[in-house]
C-alpha positions as MATLAB code, in Angstrom:
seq = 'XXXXXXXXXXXXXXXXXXXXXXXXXXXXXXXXXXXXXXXXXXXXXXXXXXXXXXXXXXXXXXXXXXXXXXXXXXXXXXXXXXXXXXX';
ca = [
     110.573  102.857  110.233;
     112.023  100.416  107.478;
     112.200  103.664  105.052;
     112.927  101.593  101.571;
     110.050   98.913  101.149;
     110.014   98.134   97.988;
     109.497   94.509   96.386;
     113.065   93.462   96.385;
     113.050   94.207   99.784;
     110.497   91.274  100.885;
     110.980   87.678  101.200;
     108.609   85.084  101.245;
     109.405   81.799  103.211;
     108.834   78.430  102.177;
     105.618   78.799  104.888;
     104.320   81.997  103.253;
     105.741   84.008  106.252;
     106.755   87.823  104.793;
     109.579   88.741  105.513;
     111.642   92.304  105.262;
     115.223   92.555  104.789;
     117.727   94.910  104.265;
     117.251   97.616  107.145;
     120.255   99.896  106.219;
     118.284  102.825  106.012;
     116.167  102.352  109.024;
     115.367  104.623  112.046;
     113.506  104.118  115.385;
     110.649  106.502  115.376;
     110.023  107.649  118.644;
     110.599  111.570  118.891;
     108.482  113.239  116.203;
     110.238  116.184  116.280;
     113.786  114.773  115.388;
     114.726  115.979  111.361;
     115.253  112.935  109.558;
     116.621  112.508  105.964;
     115.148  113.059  102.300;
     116.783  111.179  100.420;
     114.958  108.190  101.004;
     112.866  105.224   99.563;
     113.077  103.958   96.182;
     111.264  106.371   93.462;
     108.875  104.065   92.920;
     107.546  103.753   96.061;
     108.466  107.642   97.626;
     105.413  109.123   99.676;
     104.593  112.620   98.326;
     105.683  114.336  101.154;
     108.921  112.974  100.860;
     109.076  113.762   97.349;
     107.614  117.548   98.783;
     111.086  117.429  100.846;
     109.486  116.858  104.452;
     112.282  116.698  106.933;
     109.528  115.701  109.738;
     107.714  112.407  108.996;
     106.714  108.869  110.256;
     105.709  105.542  109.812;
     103.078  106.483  107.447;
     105.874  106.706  104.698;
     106.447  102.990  105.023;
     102.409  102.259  104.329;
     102.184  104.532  101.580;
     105.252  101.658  100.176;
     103.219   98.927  101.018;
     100.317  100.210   98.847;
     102.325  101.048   96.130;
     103.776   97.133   96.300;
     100.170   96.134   96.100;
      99.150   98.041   93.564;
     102.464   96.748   91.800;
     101.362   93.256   92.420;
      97.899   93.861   90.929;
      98.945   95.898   88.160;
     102.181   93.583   87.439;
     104.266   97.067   86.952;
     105.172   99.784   89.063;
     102.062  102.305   89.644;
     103.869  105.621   89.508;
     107.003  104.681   86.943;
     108.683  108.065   87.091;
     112.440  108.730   85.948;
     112.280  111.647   88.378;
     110.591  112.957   91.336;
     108.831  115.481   89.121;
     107.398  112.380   87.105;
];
């Protein structure tokens, strides 16, 4: 899991090849069960159920990033601008 997608975070080649960078935050998901961290992601693009403080999650966190980046690139501004994770 990349765990902080987030537009900044993408590259495009000269080719149009994607590409991600900066894995600093990364895990390998491959034992559900293992606690992993909250304070993760960018705000911008935070699933809710990090936001809800799951401890337990997977690579559905990263997806929920990629739609907000869509949404961003659609929209041409972030799609849930929020100062905090209330907002």
């Amino acid at each position: 899991m990349h765990r902080d997608l987030k537009p900044d975070n993408l590259l495009i080649s000269p080719e149009g090849l994607l590409k991600f960078t900066d894995f600093g935050l990364s895990r390998y998901f491959g034992t559900p069960e293992r606690k992993l961290t909250t304070g993760i992601v960018t705000r911008y693009y935070r699933a809710p159920e990090i936001l809800y403080g799951a401890q337990y999650y997977g690579p559905s966190i990263d997806m929920w990033s990629a739609g907000c980046i869509l949404a961003e690139l659609l929209l041409r501004s972030p799609i849930f601008p929020g100062t905090t994770d209330i907002d």
